Coordinates of C-alpha atoms in Angstrom, one line a residue:
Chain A
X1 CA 0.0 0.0 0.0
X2 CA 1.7 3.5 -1.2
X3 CA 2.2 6.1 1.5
X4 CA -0.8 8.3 0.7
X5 CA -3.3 5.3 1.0
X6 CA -1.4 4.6 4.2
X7 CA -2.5 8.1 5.7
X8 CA -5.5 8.7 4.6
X9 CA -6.9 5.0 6.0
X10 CA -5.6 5.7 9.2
X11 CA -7.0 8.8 8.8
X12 CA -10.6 7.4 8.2
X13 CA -10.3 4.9 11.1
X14 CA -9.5 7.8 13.5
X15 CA -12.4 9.3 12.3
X16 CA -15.0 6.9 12.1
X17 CA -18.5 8.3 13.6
X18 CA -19.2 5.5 16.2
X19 CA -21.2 7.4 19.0
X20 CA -19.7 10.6 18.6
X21 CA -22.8 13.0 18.0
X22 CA -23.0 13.8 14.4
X23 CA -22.5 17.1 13.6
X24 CA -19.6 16.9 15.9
X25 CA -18.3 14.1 13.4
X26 CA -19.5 15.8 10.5
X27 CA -17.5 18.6 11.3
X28 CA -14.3 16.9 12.2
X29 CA -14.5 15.2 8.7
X30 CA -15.1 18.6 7.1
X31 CA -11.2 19.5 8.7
X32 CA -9.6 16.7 7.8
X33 CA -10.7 15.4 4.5
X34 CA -10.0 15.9 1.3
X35 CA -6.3 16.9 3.0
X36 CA -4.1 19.4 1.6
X37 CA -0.9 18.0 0.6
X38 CA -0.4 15.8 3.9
X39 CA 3.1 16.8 3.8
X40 CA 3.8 16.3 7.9
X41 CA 2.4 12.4 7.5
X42 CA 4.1 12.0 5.1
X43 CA 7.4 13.4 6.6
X44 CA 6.4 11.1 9.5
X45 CA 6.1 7.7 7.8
X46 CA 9.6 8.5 5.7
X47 CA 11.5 9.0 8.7
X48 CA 10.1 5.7 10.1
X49 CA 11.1 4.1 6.8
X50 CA 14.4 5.0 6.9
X51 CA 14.9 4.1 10.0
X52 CA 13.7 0.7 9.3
X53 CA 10.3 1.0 9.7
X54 CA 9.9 -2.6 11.8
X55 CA 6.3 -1.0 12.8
X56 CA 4.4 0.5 10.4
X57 CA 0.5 0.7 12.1
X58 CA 2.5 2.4 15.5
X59 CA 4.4 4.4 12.6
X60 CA 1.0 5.4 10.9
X61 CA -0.8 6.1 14.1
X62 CA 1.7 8.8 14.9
X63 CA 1.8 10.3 11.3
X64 CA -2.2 10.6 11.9
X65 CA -1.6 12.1 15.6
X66 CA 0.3 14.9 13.9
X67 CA -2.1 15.9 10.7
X68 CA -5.3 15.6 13.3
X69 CA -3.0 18.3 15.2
X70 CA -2.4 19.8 12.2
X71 CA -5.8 20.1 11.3
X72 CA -7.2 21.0 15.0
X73 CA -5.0 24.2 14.1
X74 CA -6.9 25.1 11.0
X75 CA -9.9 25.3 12.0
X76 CA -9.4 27.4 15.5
X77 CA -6.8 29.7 13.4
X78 CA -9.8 29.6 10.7
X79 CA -12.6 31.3 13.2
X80 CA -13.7 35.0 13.6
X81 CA -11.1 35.9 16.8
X82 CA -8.0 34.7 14.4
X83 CA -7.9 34.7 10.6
X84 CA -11.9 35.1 10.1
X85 CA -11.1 32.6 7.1
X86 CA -14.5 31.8 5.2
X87 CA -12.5 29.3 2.9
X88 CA -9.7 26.7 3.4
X89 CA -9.1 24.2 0.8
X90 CA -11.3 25.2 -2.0
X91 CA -14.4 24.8 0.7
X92 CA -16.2 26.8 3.8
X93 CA -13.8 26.7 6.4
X94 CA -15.2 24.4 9.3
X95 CA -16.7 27.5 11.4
X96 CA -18.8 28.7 8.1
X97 CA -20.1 25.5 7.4
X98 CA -21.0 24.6 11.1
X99 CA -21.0 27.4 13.3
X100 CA -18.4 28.5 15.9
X101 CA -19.2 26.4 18.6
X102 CA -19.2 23.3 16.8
X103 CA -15.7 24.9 15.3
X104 CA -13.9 25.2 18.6
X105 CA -15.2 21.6 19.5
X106 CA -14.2 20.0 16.2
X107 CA -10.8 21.3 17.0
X108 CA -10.8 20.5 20.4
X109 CA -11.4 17.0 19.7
X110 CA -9.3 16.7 16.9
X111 CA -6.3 17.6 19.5
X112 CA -7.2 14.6 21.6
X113 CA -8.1 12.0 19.4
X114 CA -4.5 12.7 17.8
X115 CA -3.8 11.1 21.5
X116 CA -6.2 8.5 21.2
X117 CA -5.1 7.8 17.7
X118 CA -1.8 6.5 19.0
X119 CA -3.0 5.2 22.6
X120 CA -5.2 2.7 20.2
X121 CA -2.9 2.1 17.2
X122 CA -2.1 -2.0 17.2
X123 CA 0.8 -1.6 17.8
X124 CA 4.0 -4.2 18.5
X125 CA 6.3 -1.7 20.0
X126 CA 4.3 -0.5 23.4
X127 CA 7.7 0.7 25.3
X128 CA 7.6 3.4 22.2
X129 CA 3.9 5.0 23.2
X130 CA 5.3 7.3 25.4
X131 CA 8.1 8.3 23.8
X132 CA 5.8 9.7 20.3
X133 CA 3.1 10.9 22.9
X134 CA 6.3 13.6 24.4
X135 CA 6.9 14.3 20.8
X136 CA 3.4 15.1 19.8
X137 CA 2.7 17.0 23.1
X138 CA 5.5 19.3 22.9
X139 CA 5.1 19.8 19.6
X140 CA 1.5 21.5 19.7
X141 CA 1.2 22.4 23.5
X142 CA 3.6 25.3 25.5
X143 CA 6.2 26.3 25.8
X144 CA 7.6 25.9 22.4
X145 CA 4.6 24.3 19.8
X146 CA 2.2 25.4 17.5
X147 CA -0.2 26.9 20.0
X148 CA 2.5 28.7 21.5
X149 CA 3.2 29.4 18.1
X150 CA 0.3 31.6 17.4
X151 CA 0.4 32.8 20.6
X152 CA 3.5 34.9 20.2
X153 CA 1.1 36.8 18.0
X154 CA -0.8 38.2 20.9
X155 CA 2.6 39.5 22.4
X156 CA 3.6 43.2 22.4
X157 CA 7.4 42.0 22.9
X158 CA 8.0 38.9 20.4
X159 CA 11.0 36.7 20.3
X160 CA 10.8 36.5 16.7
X161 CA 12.5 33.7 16.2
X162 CA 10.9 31.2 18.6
X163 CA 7.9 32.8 17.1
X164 CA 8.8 31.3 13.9
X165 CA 10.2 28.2 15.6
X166 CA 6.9 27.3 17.0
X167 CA 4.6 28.5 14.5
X168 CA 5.0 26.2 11.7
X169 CA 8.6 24.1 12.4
X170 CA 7.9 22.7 15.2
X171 CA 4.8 19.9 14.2
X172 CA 7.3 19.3 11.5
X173 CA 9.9 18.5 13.6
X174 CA 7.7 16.4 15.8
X175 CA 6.7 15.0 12.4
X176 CA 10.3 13.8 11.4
X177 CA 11.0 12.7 15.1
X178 CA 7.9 11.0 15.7
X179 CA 8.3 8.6 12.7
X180 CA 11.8 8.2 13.5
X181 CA 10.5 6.9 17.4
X182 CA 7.8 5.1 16.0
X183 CA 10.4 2.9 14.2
X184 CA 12.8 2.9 17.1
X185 CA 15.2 5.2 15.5
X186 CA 17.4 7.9 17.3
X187 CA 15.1 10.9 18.0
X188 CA 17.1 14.1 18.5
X189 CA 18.7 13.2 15.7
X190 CA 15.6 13.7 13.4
X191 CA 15.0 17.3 14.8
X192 CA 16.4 19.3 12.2
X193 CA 14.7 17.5 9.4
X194 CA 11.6 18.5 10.3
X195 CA 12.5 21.7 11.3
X196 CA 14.6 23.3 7.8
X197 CA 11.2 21.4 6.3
X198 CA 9.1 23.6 8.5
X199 CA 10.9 26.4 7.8
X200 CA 11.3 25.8 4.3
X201 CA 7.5 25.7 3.9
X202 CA 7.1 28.8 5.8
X203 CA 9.2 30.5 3.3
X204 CA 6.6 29.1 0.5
X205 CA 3.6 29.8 2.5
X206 CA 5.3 33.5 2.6
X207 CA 6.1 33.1 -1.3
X208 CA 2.3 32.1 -1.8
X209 CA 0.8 34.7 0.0
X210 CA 2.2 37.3 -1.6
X211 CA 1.8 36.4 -5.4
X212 CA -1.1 33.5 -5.4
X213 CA -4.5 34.5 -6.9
X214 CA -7.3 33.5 -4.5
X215 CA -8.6 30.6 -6.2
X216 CA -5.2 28.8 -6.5
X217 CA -4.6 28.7 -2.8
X218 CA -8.6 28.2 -1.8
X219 CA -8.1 30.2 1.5
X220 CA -8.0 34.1 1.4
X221 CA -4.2 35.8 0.3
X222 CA -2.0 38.9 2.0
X223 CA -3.0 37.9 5.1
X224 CA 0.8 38.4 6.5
X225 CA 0.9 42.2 4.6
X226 CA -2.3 42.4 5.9
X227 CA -1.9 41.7 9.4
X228 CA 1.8 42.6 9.7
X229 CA 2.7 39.5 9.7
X230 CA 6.9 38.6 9.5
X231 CA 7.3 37.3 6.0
X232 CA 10.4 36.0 3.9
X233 CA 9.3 37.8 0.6
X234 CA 9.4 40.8 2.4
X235 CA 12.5 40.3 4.2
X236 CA 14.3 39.2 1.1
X237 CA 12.0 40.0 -2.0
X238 CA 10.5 37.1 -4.1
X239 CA 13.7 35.5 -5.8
X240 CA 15.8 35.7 -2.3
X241 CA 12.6 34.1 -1.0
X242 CA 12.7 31.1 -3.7
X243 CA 16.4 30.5 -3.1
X244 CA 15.8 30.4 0.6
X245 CA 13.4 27.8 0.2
X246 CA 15.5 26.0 -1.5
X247 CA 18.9 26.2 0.5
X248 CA 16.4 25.1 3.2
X249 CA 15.5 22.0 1.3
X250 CA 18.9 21.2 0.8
X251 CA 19.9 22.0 5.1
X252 CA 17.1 19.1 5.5
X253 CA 18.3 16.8 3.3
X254 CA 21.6 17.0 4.5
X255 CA 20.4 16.9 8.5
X256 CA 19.1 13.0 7.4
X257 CA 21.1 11.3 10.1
X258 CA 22.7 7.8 8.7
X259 CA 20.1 5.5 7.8
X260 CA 19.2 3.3 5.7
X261 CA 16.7 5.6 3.5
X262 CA 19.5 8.2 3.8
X263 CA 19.7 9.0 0.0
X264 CA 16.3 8.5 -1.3
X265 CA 14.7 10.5 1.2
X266 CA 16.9 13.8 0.6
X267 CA 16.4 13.7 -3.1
X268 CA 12.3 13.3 -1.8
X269 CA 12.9 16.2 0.4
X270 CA 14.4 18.1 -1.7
X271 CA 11.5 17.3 -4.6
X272 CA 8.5 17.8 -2.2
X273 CA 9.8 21.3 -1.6
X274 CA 10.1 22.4 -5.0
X275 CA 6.5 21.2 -5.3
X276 CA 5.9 23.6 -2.5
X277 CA 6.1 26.6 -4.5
X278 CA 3.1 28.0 -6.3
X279 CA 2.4 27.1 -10.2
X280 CA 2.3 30.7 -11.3
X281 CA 5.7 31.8 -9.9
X282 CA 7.0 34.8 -12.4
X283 CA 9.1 34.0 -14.9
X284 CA 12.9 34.7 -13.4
X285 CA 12.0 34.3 -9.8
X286 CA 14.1 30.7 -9.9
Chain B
X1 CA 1.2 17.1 52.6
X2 CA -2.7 17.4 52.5
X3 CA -4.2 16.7 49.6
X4 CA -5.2 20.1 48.7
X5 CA -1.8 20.9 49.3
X6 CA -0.5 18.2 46.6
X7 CA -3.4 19.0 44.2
X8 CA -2.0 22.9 44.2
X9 CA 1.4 21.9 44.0
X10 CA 1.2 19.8 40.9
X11 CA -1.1 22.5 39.0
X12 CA 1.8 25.2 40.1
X13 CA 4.7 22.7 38.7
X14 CA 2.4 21.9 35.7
X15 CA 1.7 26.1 34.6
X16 CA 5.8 27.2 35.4
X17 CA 6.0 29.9 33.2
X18 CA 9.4 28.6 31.5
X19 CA 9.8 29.7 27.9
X20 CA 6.1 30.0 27.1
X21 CA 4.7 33.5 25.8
X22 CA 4.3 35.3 28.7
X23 CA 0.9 36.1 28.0
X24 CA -0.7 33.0 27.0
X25 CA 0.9 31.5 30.7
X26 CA -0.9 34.3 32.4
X27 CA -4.1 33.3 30.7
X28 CA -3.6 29.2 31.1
X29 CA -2.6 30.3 35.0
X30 CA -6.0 32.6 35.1
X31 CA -7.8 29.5 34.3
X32 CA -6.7 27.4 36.6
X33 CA -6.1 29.6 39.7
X34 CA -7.8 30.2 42.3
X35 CA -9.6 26.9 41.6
X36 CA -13.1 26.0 42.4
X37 CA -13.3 23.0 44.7
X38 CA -11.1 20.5 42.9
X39 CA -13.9 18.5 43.3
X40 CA -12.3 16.1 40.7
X41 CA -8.6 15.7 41.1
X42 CA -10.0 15.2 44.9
X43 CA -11.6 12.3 43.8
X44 CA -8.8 10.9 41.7
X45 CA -6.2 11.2 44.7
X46 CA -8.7 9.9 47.1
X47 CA -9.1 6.9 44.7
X48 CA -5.4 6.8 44.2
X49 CA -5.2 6.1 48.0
X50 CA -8.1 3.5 48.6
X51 CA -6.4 1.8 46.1
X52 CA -2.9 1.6 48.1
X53 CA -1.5 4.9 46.7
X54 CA 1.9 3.3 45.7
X55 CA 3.2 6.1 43.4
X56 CA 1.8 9.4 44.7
X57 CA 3.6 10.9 42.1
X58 CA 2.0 9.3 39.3
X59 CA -1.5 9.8 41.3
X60 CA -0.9 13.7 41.3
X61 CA 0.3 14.1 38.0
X62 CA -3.3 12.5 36.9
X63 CA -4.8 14.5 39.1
X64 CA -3.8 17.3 37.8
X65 CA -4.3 15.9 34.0
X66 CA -7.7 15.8 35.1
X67 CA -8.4 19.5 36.9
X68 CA -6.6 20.8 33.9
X69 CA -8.8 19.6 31.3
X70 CA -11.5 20.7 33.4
X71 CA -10.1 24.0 33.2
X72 CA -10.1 24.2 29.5
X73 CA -13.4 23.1 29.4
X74 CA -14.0 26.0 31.3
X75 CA -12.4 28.4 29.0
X76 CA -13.8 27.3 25.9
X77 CA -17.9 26.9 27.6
X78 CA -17.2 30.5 29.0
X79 CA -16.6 32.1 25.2
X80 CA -19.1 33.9 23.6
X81 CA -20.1 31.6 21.1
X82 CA -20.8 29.1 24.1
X83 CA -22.5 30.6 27.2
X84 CA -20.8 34.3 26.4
X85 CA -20.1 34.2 30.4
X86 CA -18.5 37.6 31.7
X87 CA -17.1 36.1 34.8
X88 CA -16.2 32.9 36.3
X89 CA -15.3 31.8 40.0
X90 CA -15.8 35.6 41.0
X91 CA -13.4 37.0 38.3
X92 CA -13.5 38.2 34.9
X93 CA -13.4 35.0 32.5
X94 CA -10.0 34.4 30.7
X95 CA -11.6 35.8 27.3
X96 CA -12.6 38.9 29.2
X97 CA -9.2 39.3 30.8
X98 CA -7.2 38.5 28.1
X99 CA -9.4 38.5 24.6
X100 CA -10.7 35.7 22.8
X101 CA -7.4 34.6 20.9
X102 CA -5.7 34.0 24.2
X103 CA -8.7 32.4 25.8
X104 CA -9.0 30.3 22.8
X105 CA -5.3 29.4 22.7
X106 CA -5.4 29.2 26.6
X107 CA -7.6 26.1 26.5
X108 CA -6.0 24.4 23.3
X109 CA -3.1 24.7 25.4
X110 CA -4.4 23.4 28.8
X111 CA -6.2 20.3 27.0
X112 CA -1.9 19.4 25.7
X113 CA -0.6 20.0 28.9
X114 CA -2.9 17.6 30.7
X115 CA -1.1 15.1 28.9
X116 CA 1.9 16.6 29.0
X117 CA 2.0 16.9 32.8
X118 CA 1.1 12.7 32.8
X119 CA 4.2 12.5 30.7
X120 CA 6.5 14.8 32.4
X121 CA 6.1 12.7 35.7
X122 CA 8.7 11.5 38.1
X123 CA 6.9 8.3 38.4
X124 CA 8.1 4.8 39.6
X125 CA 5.7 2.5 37.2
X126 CA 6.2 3.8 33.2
X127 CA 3.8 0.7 32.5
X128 CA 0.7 2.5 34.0
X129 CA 1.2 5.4 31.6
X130 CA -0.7 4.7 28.5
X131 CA -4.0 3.3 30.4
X132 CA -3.7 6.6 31.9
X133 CA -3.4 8.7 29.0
X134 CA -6.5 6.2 27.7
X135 CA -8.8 7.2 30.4
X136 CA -8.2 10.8 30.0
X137 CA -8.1 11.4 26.5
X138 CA -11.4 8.9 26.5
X139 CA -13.2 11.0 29.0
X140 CA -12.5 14.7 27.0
X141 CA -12.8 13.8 23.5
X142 CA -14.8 11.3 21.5
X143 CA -17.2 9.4 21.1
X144 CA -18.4 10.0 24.9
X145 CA -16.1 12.2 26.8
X146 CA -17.3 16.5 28.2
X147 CA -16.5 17.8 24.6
X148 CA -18.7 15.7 22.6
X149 CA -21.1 16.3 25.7
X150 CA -21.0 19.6 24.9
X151 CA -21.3 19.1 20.9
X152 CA -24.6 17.3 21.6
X153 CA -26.0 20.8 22.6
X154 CA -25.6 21.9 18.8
X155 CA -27.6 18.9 17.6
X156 CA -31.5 18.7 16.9
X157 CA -32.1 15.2 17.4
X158 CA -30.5 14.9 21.1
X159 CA -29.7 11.8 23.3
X160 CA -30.6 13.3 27.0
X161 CA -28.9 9.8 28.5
X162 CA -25.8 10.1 26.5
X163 CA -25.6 13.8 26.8
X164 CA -26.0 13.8 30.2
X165 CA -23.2 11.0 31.1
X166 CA -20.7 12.6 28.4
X167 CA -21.4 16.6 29.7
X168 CA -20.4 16.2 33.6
X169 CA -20.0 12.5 34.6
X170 CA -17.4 11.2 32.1
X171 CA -14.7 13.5 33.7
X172 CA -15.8 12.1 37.2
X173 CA -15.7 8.8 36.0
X174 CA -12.0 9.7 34.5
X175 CA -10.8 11.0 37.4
X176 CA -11.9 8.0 39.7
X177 CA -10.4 5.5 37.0
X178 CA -7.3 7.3 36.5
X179 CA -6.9 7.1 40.2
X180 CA -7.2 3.9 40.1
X181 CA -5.1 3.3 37.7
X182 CA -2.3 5.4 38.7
X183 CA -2.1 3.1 41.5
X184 CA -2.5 0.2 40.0
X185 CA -5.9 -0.8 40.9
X186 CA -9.1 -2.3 39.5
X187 CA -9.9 0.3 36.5
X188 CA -13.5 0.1 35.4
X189 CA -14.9 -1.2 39.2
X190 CA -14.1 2.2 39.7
X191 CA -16.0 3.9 36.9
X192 CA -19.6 4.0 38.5
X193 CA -17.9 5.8 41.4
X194 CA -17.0 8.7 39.4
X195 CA -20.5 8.9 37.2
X196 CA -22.7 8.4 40.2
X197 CA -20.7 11.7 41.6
X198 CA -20.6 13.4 38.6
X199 CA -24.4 12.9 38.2
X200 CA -24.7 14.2 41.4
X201 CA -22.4 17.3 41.5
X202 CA -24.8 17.8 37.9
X203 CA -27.6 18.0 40.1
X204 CA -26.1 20.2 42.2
X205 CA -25.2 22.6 39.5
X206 CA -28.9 22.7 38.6
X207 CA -30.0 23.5 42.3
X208 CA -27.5 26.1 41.8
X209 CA -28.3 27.5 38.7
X210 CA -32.2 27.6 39.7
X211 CA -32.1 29.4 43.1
X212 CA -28.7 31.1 44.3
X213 CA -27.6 34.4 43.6
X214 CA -25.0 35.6 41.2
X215 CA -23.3 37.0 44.0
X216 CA -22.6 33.6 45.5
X217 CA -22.0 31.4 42.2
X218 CA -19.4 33.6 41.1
X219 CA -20.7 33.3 37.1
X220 CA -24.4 34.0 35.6
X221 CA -27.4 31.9 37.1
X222 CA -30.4 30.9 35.5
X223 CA -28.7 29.8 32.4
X224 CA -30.4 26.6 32.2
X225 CA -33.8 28.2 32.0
X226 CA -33.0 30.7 29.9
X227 CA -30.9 28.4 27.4
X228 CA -33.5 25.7 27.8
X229 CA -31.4 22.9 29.2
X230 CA -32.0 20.2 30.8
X231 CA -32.5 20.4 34.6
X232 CA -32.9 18.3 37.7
X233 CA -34.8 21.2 39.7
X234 CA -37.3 21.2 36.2
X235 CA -37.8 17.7 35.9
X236 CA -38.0 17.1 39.6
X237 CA -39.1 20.1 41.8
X238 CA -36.1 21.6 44.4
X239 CA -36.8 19.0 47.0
X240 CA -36.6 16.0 44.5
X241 CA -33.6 17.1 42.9
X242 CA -32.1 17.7 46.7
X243 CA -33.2 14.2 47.6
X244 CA -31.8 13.4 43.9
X245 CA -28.4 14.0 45.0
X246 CA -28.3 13.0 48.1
X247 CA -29.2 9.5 46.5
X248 CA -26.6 10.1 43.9
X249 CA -24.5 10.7 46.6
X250 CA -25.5 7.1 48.2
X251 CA -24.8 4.9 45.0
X252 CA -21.5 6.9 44.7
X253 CA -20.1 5.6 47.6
X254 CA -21.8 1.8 47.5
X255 CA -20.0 2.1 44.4
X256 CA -16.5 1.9 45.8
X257 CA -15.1 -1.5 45.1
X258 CA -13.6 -3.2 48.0
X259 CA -10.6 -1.6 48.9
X260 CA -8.3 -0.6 51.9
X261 CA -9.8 3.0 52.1
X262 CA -13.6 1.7 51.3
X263 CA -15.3 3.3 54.3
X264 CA -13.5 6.5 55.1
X265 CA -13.6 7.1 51.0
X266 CA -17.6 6.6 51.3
X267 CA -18.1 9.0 54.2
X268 CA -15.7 11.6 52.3
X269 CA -18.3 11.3 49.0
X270 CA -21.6 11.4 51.1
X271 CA -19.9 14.6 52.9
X272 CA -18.0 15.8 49.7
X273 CA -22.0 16.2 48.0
X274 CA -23.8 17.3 50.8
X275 CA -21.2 20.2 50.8
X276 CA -21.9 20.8 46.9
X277 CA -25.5 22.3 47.7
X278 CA -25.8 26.1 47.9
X279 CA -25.8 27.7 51.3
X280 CA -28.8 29.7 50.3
X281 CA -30.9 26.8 49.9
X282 CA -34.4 27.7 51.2
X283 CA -36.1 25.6 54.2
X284 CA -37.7 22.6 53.6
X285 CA -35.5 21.8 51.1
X286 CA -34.1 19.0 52.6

């Protein structure tokens, strides 16, 4: 089974309705599926794989923990108090289509069946649980995830660069190091990965809000000009941008620690990021 | 120590400011102190200790787990696309204090570190861990645990038993199993415990809601009515719901399994919901 079937089943089981009331479920569907380009998952399961990947549903379970975290963040970034997003992914954003309260539930739950997702995995590696639950935690929760993360936006006095740290690297570091655990790999190790991949798709998240047109993103663009948010295009101008992103594909590709995958997965690395950038780059910005 | 004294203690260890946004701390600690009565992480020590109490540290660290994701519940009901409540335990609630992006972070960021705090404990049995982490992810999230309570508020077709048992007593029952658990004890002989008080302190909250003052709640009264919720006082008149709870109370502690601390732990219950009824409560009540 290829790696995307891989996610999005053990996407599906985590999300099956069962008693959950249905709206609830209905909404936590709407966040997760169709996915956007599942790139933290699929981080997750190439680390395991290079490090040997001797089990793959503990190794899928935590690549599903971390896009259900993924997603939890959407959808409470999505509502009124934060982006007041009315689209994400080509579709309402989860608040439009179910209300706010069922919005700041969906996400709620989403952040704790990530937890459940591994605590119920079948696994053959139970000494490992706690190990990829640390992982998970600290990557989302204070002081350094993705909640703390946006949170550095309500600051008047911002450490800039454990704002940027938190906000985006730090699930993808979580993502590399979780699939490394889940395999039974080194785990410090595997930090950097994730994190010049996190950083890397900051820079094109910067690159695509600045020159995508509406429709090819599906969520509203300028949000950073708008906001006054930091942003690498304006920091370096679009073609310093581009070449950061790149250099940054390169750093993780290179931070692969010995392994088994080593080579396969940079040149992936290095591909998925290049993918990262938006179709309608101008001409010369390469 | 006491165990109020160990119950603070862990919460205090658990918020530490450390590296996280100052802000967002202040908020998460706003939350969380001054508590309310504990009521639960009460419960889950007291359980730890009928049981044998054999790694207190463990037993606190779940304690806490639990109080804390009461806490965010807190947060998240309080906001105003939930009950829009001004104030909480006498103050101003954490969205009024510190806006809704905080309060919405705040809560996101408690519902991590309830885990995080299990997994951050000096604890002398690692194998007790992920049943742990089981019963308090199961009693949050879905398909039964307080948020999908709350979610089945925003559905038509609603089922009252299932509501009721996810809404107050599934964090109950978590805290008595957890308990349990964290000392190694019998896990789901200890689950009626929990519900039977939880059923009971939701009973209380109705008495509360119908007839005291906002002066002595501390938060907005007559929400039930006005909301059209479910209550006991409703369905049952103020002296049923008083004898409701008392009988609550009763089948709470006939519910403790047998253990060491069986009677003192049933006295402690029939006292613990006697002591949940208002002060105001008019004569001939009881």
């Amino acid at each position: 089974m290829d790696i995307t079937a891989r996610i999005e089943r053990s996407l599906h089981t985590a999300l099956a309705p069962g008693a959950t009331p249905p709206l609830l479920n209905l909404a936590m569907q709407h966040a997760v599926f169709p996915g956007g380009a599942r790139v933290r998952p699929r981080l997750c399961l190439a680390a395991a794989e290079a490090c040997g990947g001797d089990d793959p549903a503990l190794a899928e379970a935590a690549a599903a923990a971390i896009e259900l975290m993924h997603c939890a963040s959407l959808v409470h970034d999505d509502m009124p108090c934060f982006d007041d997003a009315a689209t994400r992914r080509g579709r309402l954003s989860v608040h439009r289509a179910f209300g706010e309260p069922l919005a700041l539930l969906a996400g709620d739950a989403l952040i704790v069946l990530a937890f459940q997702t591994v605590l119920r995995a079948p696994i053959r590696h139970p000494e490992r649980l706690a190990e990829i639950m640390r992982i998970v935690a600290d990557s989302v929760g204070t002081p350094t995830g993705i909640v703390a993360g946006q949170a550095w936006e309500c600051e008047t006095h911002v450490d800039v660069s454990a704002y940027h740290r938190a906000k985006t690297a730090a699930l993808f570091a979580g993502a590399s190091m979780a699939g490394a655990a889940a395999a039974g790999g080194p785990i410090e190790e595997w930090r950097a990965v994730g994190e010049r991949l996190g950083e890397a798709y900051q820079v094109a998240d910067d690159i695509g809000d600045a020159i995508s047109a509406a429709e090819e993103m599906g969520k509203p663009v300028g949000q950073d000009a708008a906001l006054g948010r930091p942003s690498a295009v304006r920091e370096l101008g679009l073609r310093g941008a581009v070449a950061r992103l790149e250099a940054l594909a390169d750093a993780a590709a290179a931070a692969v620690p010995p392994c088994r995958g080593r080579a396969g997965l940079g040149a992936l690395i290095r591909e998925g990021a290049r993918r990262l950038l938006p179709k309608t780059l101008p001409a010369g910005a390469m």
